[in-house]
PDB file of C-alpha atoms in Angstrom:
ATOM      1  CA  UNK I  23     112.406  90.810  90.788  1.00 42.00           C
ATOM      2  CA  UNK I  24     111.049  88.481  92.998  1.00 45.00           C
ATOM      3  CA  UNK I  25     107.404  89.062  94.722  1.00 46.00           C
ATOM      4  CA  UNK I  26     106.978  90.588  98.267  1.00 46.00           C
ATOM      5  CA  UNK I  27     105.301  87.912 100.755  1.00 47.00           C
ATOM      6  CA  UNK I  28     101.568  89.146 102.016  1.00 47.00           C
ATOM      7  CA  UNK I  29     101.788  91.672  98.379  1.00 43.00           C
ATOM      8  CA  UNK I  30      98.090  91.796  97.404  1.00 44.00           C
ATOM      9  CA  UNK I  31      97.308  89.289  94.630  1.00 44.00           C
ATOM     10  CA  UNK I  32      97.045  90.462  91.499  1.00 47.00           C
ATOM     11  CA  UNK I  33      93.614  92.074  90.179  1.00 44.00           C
ATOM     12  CA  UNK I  34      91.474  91.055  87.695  1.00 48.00           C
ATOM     13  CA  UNK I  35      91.559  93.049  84.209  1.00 50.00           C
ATOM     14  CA  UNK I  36      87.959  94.244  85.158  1.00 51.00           C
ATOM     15  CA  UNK I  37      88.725  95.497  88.534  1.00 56.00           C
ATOM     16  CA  UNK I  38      91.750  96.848  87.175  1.00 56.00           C
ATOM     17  CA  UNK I  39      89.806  98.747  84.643  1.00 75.00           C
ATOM     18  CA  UNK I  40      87.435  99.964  87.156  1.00 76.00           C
ATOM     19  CA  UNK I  41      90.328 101.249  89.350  1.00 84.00           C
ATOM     20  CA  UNK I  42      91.774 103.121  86.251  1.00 89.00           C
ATOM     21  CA  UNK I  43      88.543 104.552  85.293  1.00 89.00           C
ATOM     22  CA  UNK I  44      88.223 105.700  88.984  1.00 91.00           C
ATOM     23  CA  UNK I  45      91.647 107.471  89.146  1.00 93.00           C
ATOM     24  CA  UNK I  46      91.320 109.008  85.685  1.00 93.00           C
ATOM     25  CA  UNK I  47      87.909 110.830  86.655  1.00 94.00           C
ATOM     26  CA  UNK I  48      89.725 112.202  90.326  1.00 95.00           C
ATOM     27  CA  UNK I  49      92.463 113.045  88.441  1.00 94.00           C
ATOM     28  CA  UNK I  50      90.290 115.108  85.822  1.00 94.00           C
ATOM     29  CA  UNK I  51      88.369 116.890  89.184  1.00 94.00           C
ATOM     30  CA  UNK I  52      91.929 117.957  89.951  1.00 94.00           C
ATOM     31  CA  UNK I  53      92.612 119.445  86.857  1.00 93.00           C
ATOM     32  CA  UNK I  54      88.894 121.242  87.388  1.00 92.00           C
ATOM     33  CA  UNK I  55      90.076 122.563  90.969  1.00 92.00           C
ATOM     34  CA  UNK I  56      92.772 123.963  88.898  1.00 91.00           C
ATOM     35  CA  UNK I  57      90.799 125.573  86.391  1.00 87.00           C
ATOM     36  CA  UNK I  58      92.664 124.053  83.510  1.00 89.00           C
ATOM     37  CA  UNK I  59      91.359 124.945  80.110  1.00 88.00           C
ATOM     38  CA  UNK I  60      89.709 122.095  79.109  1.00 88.00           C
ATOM     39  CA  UNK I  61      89.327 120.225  81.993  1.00 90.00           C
ATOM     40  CA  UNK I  62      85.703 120.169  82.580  1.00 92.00           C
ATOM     41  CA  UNK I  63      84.927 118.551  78.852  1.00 93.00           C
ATOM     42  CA  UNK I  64      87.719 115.524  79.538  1.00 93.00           C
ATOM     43  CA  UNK I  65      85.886 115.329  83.066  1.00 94.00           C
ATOM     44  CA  UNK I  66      82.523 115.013  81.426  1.00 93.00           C
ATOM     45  CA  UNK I  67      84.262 112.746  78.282  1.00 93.00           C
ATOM     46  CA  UNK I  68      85.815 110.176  81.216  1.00 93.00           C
ATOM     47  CA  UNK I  69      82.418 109.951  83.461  1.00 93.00           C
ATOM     48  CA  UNK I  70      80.535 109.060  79.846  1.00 92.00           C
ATOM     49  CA  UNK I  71      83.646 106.419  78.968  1.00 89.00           C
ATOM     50  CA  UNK I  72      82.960 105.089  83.204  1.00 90.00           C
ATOM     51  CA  UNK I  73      79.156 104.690  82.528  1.00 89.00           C
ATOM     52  CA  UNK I  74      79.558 103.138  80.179  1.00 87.00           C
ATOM     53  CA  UNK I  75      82.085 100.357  81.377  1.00 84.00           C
ATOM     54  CA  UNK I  76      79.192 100.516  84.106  1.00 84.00           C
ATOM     55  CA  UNK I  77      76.896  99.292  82.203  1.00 79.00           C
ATOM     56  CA  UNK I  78      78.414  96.393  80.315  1.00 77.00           C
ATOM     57  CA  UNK I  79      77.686  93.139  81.307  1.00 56.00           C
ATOM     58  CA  UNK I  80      80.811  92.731  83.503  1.00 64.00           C
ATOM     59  CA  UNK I  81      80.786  95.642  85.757  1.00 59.00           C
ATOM     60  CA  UNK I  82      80.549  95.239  89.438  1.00 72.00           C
ATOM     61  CA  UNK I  83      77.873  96.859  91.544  1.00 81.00           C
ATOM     62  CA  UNK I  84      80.270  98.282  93.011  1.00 84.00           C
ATOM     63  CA  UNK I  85      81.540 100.762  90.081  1.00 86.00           C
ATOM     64  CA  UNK I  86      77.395 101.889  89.600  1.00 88.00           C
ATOM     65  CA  UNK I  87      77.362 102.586  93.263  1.00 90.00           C
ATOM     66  CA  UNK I  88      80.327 104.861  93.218  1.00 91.00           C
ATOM     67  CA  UNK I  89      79.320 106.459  90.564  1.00 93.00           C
ATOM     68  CA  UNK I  90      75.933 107.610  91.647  1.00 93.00           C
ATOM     69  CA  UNK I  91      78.069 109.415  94.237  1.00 95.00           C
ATOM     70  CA  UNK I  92      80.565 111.220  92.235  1.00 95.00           C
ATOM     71  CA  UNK I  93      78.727 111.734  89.172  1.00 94.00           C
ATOM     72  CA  UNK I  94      76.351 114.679  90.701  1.00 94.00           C
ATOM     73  CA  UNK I  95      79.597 116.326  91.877  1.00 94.00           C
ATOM     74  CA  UNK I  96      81.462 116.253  88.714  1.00 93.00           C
ATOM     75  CA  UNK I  97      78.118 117.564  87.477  1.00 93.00           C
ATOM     76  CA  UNK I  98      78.394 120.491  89.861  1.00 94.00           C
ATOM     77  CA  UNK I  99      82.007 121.044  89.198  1.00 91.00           C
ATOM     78  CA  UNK I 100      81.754 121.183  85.327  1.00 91.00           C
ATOM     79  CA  UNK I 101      78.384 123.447  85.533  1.00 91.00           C
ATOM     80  CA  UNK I 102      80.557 125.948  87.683  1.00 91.00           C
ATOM     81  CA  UNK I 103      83.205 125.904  85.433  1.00 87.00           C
ATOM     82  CA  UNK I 104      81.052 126.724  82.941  1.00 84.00           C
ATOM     83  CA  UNK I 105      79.554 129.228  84.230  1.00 85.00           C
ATOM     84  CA  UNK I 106      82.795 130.894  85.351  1.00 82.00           C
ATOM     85  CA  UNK I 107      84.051 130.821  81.916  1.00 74.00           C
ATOM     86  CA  UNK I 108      80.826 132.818  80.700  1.00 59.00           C
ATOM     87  CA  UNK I 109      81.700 136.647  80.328  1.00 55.00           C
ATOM     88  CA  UNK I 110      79.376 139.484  80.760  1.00 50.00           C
ATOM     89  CA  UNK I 111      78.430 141.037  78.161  1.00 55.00           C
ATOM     90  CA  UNK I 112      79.624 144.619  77.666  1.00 59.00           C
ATOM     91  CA  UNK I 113      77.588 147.197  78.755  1.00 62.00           C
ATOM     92  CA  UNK I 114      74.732 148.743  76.510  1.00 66.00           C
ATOM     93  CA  UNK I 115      75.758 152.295  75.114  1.00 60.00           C
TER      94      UNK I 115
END
């Protein structure tokens, strides 16, 4: 297979990483959106495991930035999942 001309040079394995991370936690706020059992613990598990590539040595300002903006929304997300998935109890006799 031979290489496209003015095909976007290959990324780094550290931007790569950060794109991955990036697509894994949208993809996890999808599955949230469509209440799938489950969904809002792997969304909370995949923000911890992008933190935390945040905040080795190598991570770009960049990946810190973005996720002081989607962070507080996954927060919101998995608190009203939560919250949905709390039953009343039944009523006192």
């Amino acid at each position: 297979m031979s290489a496209k001309s003015g095909a976007p040079r290959p990324m780094s394995q550290r931007h790569f990483r950060g794109e991955q991370i990036k697509d894994e936690v949208y993809r996890q706020m999808f599955l949230v959106e469509e209440k799938r059992q489950g969904a809002e613990i792997e969304l909370a598990l995949v923000l911890l495991y992008a933190w935390q590539i945040a905040d080795s040595t190598s991570a770009q300002d960049e990946m810190r930035d973005w996720l002081k903006k989607v962070s507080p929304i996954c927060m919101e997300m998995i608190e009203a999942k939560m919250q949905a998935g709390v039953k009343a109890p039944p009523p006192a006799d």
